[in-house]
Coordinates of C-alpha atoms in Angstrom, one line a residue:
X701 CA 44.3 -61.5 130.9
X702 CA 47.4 -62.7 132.7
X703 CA 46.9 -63.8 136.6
X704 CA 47.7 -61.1 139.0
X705 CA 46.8 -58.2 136.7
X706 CA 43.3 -57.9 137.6
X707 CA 43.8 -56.2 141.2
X708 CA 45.7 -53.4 140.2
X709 CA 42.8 -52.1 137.8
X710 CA 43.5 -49.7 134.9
X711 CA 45.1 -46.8 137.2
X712 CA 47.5 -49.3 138.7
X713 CA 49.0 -50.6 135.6
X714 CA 49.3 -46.9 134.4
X715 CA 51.4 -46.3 137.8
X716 CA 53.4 -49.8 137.4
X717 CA 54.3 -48.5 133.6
X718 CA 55.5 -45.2 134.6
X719 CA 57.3 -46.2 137.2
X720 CA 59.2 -49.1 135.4
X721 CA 59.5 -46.8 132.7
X722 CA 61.5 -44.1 134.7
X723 CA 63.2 -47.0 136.5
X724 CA 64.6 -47.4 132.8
X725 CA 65.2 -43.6 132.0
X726 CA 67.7 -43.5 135.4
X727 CA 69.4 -46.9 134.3
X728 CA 69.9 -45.8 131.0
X729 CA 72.5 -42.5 132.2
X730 CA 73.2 -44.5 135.7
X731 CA 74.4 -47.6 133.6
X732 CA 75.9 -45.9 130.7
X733 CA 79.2 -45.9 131.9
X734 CA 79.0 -49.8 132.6
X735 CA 77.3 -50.4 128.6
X736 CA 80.0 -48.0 127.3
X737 CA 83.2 -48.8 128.8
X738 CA 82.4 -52.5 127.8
X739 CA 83.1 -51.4 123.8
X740 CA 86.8 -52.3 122.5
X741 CA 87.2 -48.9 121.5
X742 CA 86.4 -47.1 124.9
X743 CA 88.3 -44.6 126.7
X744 CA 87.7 -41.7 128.9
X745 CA 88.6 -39.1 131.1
X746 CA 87.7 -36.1 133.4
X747 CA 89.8 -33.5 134.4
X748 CA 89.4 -30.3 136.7
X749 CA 90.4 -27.6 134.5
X750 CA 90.9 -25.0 137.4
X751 CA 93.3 -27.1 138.4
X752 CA 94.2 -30.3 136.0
X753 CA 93.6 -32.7 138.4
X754 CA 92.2 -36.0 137.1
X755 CA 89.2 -36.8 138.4
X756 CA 88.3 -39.7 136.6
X757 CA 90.0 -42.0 133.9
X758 CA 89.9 -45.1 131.8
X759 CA 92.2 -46.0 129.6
X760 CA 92.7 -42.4 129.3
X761 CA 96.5 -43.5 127.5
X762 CA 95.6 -46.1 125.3
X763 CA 96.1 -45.1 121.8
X764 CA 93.1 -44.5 119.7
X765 CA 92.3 -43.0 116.7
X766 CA 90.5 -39.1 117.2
X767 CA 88.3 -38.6 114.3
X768 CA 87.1 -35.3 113.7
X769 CA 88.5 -34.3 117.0
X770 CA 91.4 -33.8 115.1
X771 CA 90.1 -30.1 113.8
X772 CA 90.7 -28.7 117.4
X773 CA 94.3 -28.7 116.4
X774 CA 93.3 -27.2 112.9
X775 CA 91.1 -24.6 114.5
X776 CA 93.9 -24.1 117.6
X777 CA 96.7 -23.3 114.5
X778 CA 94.2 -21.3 113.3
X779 CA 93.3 -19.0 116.5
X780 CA 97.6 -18.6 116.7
X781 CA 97.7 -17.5 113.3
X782 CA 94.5 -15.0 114.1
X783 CA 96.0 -14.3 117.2
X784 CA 99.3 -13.2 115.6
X785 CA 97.8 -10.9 113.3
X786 CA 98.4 -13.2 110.3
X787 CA 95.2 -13.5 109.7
X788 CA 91.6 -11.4 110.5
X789 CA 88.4 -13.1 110.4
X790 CA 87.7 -11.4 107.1
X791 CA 90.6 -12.8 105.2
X792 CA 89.6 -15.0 101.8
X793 CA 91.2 -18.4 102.3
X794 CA 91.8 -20.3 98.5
X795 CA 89.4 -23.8 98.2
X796 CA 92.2 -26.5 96.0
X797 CA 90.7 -29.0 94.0
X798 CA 92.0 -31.2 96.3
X799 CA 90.3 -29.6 99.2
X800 CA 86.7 -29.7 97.3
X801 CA 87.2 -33.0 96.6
X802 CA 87.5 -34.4 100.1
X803 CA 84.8 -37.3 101.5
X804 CA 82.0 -35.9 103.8
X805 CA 80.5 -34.1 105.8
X806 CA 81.7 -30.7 103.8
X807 CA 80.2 -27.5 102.8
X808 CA 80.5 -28.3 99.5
X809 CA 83.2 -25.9 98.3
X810 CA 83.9 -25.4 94.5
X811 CA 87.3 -25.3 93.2
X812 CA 88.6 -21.6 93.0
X813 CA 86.4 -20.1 95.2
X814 CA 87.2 -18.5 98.6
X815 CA 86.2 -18.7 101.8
X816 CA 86.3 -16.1 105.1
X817 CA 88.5 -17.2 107.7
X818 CA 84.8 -17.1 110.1
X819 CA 83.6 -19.0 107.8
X820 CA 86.0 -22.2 107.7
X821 CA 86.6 -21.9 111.2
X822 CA 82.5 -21.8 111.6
X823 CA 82.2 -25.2 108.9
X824 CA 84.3 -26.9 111.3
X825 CA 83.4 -26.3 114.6
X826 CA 79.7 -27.0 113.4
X827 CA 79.5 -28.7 110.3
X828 CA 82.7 -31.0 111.0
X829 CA 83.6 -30.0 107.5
X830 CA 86.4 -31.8 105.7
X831 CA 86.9 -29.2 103.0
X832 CA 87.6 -26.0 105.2
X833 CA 89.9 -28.1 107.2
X834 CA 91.7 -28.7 104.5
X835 CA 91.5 -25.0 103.0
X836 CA 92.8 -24.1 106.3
X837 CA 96.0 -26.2 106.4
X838 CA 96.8 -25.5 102.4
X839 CA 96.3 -21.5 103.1
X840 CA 98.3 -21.4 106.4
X841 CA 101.3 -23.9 105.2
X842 CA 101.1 -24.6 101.7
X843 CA 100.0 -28.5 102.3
X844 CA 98.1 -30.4 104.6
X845 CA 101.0 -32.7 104.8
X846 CA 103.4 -29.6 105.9
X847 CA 100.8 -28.5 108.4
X848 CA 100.2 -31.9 109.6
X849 CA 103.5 -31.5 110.8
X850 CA 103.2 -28.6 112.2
X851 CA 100.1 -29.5 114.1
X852 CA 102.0 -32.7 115.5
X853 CA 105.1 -30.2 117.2
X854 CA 102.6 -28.6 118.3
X855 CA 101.1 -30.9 120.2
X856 CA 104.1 -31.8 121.9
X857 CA 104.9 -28.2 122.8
X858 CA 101.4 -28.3 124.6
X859 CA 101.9 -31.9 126.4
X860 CA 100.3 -33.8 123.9
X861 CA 102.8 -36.4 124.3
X862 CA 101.1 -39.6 123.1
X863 CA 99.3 -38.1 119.1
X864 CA 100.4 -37.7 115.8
X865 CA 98.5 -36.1 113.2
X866 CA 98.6 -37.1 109.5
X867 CA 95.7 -34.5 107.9
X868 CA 93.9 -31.7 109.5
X869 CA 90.7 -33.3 109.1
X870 CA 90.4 -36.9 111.2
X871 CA 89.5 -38.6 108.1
X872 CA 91.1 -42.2 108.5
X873 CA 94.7 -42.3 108.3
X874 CA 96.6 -45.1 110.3
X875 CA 99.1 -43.2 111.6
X876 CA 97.1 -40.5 113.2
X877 CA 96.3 -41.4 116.7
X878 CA 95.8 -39.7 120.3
X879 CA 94.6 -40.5 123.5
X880 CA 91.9 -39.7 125.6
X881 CA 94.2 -37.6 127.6
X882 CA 95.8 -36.1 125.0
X883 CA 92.7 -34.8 123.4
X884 CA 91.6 -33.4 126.9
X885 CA 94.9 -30.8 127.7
X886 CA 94.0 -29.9 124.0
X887 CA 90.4 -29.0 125.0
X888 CA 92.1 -26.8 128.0
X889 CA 94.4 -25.3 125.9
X890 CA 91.8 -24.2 123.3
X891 CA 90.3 -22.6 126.3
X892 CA 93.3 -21.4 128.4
X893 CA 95.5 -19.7 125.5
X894 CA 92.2 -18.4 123.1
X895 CA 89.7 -17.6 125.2
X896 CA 88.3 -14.8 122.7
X897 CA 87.8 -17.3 119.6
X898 CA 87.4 -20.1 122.0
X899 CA 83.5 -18.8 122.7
X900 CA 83.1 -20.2 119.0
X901 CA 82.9 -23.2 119.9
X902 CA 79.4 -22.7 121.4
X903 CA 77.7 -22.0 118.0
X904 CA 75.0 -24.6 117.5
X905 CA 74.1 -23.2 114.0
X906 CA 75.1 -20.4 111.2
X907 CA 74.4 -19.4 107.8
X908 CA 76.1 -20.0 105.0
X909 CA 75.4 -18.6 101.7
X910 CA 71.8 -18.9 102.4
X911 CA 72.1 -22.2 104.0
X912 CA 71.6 -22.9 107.9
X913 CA 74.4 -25.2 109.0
X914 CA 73.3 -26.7 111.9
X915 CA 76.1 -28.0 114.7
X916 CA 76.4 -31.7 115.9
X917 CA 77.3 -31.3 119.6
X918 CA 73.8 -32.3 121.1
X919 CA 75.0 -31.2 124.5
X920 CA 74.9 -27.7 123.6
X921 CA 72.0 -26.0 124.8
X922 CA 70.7 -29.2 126.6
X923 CA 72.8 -29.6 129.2
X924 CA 73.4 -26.6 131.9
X925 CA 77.3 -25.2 131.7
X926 CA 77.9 -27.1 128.6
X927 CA 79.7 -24.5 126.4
X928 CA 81.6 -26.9 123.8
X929 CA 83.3 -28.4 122.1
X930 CA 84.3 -30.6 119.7
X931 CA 82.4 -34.6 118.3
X932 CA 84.1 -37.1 116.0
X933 CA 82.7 -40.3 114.3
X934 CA 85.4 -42.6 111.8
X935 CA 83.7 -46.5 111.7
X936 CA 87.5 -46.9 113.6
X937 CA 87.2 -44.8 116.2
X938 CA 82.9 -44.9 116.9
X939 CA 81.8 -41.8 118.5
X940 CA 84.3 -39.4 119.6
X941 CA 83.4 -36.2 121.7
X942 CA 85.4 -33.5 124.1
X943 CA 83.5 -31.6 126.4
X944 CA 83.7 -28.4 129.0
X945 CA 80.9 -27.8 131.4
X946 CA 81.3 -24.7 133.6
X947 CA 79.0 -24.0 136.8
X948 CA 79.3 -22.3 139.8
X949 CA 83.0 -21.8 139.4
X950 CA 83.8 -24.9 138.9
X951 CA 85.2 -26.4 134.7
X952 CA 85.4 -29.5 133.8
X953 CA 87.0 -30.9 130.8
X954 CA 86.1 -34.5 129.6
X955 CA 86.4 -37.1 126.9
X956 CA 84.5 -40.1 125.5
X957 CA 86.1 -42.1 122.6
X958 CA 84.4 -44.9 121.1
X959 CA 81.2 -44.7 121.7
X960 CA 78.6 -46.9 120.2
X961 CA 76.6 -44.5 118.8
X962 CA 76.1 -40.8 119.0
X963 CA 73.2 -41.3 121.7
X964 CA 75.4 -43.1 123.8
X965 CA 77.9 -41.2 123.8
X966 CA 76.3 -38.5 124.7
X967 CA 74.5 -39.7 127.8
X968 CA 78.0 -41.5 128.9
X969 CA 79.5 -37.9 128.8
X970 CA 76.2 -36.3 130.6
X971 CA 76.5 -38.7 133.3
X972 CA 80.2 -38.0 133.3
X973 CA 80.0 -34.9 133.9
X974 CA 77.2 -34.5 136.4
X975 CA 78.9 -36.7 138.6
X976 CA 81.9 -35.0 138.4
X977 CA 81.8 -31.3 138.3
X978 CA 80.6 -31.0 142.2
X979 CA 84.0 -32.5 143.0
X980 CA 85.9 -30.0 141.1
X981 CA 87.5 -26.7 142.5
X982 CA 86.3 -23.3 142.1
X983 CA 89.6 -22.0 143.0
X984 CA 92.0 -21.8 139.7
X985 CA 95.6 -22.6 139.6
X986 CA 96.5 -20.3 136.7
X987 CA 98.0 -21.1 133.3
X988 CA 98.3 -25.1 133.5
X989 CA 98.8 -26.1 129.9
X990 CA 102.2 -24.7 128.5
X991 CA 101.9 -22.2 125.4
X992 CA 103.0 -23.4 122.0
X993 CA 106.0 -21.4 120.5
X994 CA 105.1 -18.7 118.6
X995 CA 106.5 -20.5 115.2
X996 CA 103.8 -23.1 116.0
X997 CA 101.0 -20.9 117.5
X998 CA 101.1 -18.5 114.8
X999 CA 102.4 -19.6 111.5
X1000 CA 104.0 -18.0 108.5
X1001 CA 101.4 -17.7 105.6
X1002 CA 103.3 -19.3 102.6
X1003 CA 100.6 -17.7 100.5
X1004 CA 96.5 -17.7 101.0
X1005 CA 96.6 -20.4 98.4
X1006 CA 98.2 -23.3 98.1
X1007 CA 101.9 -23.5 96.7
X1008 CA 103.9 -26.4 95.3
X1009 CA 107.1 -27.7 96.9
X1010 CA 110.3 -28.1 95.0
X1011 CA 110.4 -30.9 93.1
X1012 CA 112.5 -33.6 94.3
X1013 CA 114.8 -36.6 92.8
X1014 CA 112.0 -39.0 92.2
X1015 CA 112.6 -42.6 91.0
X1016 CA 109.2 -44.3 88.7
X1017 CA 108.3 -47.8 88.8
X1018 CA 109.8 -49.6 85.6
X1019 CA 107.7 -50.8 83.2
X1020 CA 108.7 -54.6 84.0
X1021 CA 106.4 -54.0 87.0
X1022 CA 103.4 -53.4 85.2
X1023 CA 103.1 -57.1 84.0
X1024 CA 103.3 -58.3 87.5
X1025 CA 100.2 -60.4 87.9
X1026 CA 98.7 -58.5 91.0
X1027 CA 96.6 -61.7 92.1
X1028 CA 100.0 -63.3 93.1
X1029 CA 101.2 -62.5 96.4
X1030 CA 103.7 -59.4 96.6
X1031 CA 107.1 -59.8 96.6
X1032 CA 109.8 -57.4 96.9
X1033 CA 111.7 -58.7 94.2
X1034 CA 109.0 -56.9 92.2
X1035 CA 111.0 -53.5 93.3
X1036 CA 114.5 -55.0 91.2
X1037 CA 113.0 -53.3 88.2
X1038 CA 113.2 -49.7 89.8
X1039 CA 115.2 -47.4 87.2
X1040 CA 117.4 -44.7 88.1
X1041 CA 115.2 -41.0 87.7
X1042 CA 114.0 -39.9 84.6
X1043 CA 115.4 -37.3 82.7
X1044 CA 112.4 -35.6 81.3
X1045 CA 111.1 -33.1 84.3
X1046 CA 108.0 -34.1 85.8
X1047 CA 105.8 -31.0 86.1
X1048 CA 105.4 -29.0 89.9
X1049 CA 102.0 -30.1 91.4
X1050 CA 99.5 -27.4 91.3
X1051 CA 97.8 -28.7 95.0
X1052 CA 100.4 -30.4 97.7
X1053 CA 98.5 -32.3 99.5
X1054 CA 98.8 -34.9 102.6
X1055 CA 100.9 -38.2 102.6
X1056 CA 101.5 -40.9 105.1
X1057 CA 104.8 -42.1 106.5
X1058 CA 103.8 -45.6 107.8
X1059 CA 104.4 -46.0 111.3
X1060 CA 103.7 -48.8 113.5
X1061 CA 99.9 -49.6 113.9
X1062 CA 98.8 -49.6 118.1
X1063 CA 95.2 -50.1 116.8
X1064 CA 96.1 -53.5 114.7
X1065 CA 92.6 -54.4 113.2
X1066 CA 91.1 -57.7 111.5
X1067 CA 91.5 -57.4 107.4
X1068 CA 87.8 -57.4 107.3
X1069 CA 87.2 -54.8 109.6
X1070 CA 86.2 -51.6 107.8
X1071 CA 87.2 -47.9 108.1
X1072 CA 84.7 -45.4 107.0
X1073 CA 86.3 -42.7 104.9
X1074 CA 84.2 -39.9 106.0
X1075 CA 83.2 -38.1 109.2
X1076 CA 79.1 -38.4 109.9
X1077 CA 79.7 -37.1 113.6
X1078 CA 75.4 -37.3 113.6
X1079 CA 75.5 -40.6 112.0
X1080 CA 73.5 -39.5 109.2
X1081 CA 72.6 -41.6 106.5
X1082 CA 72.8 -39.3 103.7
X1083 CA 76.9 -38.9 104.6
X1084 CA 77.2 -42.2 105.4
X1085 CA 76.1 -43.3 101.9
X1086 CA 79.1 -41.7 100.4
X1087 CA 81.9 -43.7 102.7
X1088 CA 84.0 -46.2 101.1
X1089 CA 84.1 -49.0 102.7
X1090 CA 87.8 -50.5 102.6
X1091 CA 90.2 -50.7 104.9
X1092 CA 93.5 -49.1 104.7
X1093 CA 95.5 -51.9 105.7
X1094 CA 93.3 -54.5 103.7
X1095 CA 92.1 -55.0 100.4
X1096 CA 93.9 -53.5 97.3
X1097 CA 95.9 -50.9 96.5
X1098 CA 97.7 -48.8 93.8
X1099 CA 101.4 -48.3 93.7
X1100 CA 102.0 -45.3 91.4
X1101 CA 106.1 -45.0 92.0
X1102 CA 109.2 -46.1 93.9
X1103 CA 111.8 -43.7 94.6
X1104 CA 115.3 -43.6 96.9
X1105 CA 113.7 -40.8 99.0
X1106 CA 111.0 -40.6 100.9
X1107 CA 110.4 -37.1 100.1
X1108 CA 110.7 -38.1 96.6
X1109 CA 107.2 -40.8 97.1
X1110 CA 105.6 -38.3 99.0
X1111 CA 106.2 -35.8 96.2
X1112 CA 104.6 -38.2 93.9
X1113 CA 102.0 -38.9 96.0
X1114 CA 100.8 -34.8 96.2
X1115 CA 101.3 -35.0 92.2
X1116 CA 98.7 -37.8 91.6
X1117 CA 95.9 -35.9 94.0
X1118 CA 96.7 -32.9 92.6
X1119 CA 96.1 -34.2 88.8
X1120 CA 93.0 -36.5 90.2
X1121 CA 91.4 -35.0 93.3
X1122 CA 87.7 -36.7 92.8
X1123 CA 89.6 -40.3 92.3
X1124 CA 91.8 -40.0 94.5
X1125 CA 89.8 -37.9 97.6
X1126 CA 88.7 -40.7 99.3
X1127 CA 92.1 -42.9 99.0
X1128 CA 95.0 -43.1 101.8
X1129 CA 97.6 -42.3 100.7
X1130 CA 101.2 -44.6 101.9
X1131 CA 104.7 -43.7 101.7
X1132 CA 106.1 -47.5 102.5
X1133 CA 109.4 -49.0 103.2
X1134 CA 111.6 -51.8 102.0
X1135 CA 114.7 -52.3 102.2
X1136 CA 116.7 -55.1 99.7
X1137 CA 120.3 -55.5 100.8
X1138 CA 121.9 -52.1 101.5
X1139 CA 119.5 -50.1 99.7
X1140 CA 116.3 -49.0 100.6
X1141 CA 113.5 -48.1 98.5
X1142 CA 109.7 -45.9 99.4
X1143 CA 106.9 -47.1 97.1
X1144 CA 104.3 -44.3 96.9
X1145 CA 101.2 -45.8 97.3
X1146 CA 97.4 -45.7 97.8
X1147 CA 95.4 -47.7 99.4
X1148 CA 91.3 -48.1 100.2
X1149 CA 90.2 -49.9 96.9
X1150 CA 87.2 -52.2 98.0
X1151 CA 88.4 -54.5 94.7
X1152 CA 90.4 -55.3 92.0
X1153 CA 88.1 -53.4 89.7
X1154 CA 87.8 -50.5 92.1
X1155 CA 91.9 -50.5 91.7
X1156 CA 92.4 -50.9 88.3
X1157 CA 89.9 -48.8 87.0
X1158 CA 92.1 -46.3 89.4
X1159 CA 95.3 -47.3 87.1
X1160 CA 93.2 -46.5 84.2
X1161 CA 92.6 -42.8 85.1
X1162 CA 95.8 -42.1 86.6
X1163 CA 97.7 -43.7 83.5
X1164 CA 96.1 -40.8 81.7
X1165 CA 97.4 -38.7 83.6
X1166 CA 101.1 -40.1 82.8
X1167 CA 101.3 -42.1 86.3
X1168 CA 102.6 -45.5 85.7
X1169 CA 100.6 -47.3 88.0
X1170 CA 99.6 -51.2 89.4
X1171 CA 97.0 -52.4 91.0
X1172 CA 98.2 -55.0 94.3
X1173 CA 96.2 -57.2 97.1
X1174 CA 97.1 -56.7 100.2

């Protein structure tokens, strides 16, 4: 027995345990903040929705990426278009092979089917699913890359001044990024200009085809005023989440980025929050958060499924390039053997899907860092287990055409998903830039490949498919 135990007895120690052990309980949301705001990845913020006043921030305009906070744009495009009368809750939306094919978590859509409107909007405020975003932004502007777009003027009509969205999911893309801020005026605006499909975002479960979907916002139902809304886990982010607490009057909108796991997050955004919304006002200042225009907030339907664009001049990769030995560092004199366009017409994609138009990285990262290709906002193990594990900016990747425009690589790049979704579904796609002498050149690419193999196997398929194609190292 150790000296000085003895006097307490068997009662005493019980009491000294308890008591250390709720010591430990308070330090553990009391120091969150300090354990938290010590990760690279941090930011945060608090604002007083009745009035937009910040009440607490840190670096609240740094950029970082959002993860699957991304789908409150997707789901506030969506209320516009519901909003509008383009759409009812009822409406069948088209599921794309490319949109079944996309990384997890999902519903695990089939290729042809439909889905309600309720449903998609349901997979992704619960589910996080990758799939209905995706069916959402195919069915309400013919691509994901077209409503990417849209989702990014958007944001800018609403203050978003510091994001750019690439896909309607979150899943890694390099150029998508936000802030802390940014993703905090979209939670008030989600609020503020829907309030009727808004109250969605307090679903902790529904069923689906027989299934029960459960949500993966933990503060729901465990924390008093809580009533949404939105988590988001990429490996590049860590754990994202946006949150409104109402009580007494009083709303509160806050976010957490780059958490260091789902539990921590959580209690940093508890403690948050407690300590903040008994300094907020109960007296509202009216609308705060300007209204997108109605060409944004409410969309055209180009069709409830998915249509191509018109094909472009496009420019393929000669066949010199192909013997390039892809272990040798990458020139650009490699690009000499670019050929004018090829007479034979190349046939309209049946899926137009997202590209990326490089833009420079604020988030720089080491080569070996990875970037999870999936969104397990619960950290599960059974979605992490289907993540690739290569970065977007390291590694290898496949060039699959050159061309004078970029629309013409980004055409390209839609035609190669749309002929191999499962290959391709977990791949980034890159529009890059060179320029030799006066001319300059946009190699469609796609990057991700954890090796050689992984890459060249990947030229195999696609050269099935008619894609020239070569595998490179980054």
């Amino acid at each position: 027995m150790l000296q000085g135990t003895k006097p307490f007895g068997r009662l005493g120690l019980r009491a000294v345990r308890n008591a250390l052990a709720g010591l430990m309980v308070v330090a553990a949301v009391s120091g969150a903040t300090t354990v938290v705001a010590h990760a690279a990845k941090y930011a945060a913020i608090v604002v007083d929705a009745n009035t937009g006043k910040v009440l607490h921030a840190k670096n609240a305009d740094s950029p970082r990426y959002p993860a699957s906070l991304t789908k409150m744009m997707t789901l506030y495009l969506l209320f516009g278009a519901l909003d509008s009368g383009k759409l009812t809750m009822d409406t069948r939306l088209k599921v794309s092979a490319f949109a079944a094919a996309q990384s997890p978590t999902k519903l695990g859509l089939k290729v042809g089917s439909t889905i309600s409107v309720r449903e998609a909007m349901l997979g992704l405020i619960t589910k996080s699913a990758n799939d209905a975003a995706v069916v959402i932004a195919e069915n309400l502007a013919g691509s994901e890359s077209a409503f990417a777009k849209r989702m990014t003027s958007t944001a800018r009509r609403i203050g978003m001044t510091n994001t750019t969205f690439r896909n309607a999911s979150g899943l890694p893309n390099p150029g998508q990024v936000s802030t802390a801020r940014d993703m905090a005026t979209l939670g008030r605006a989600l609020a503020e200009h829907y309030p009727e499909y808004y109250k969605y975002f307090s679903t902790r479960s529904f069923v689906f085809r027989g299934r029960t979907i459960n949500g993966h916002n933990n503060l729901l139902g465990r924390v008093d005023g809580v009533d949404g809304i939105k988590t988001g886990y990429i490996r590049a982010s860590g754990f994202n989440l946006v949150s409104s607490m109402r009580r007494n009057g009083r709303h509160l909108v806050a976010t957490v980025i780059g958490g260091t796991s789902g539990r921590a997050r959580d209690a940093q955004m508890q403690a948050l929050l407690e300590q903040y919304i008994g300094k907020a006002s109960r007296r509202s200042g009216g609308a705060l958060i300007a209204r997108a225009g109605q060409e944004d907030a409410a969309p055209a339907l180009l069709a409830l499924a998915p249509s191509p664009r018109p094909r472009p001049e496009l420019v393929a990769a000669a066949e010199e390039v192909g013997s390039i030995v892809a272990d040798e560092p990458e020139t650009v004199d490699v690009y000499d053997a670019v050929v004018a366009a090829e007479d034979k017409p190349v046939a309209d994609p049946k899926v137009v899907t997202a590209s990326v138009v490089p833009v420079a990285n604020p988030l720089a990262r080491n080569d070996d860092e990875e970037i999870a290709q999936g969104d397990i906002d619960d950290g599960g193990a059974a979605d992490a287990a289907a993540i690739m594990t290569a970065s977007a900016d390291s590694g290898w990747k496949i060039q699959i055409a050159a061309s004078p425009t970029a629309a013409g690589a980004d055409s390209m790049l839609d035609k190669a998903r749309a002929a191999a979704p499962q290959l391709l579904a977990q791949a980034v796609p890159q529009v890059e830039t060179v320029k030799k002498g006066k001319s300059t050149l946009y190699r469609a690419r796609f990057a991700g490949f954890s090796d050689k193999d992984a890459a060249w196997a990947a030229c195999g398929k696609l050269e099935k498919h008619d894609f020239s194609c070569l595998a490179i190292r980054r």
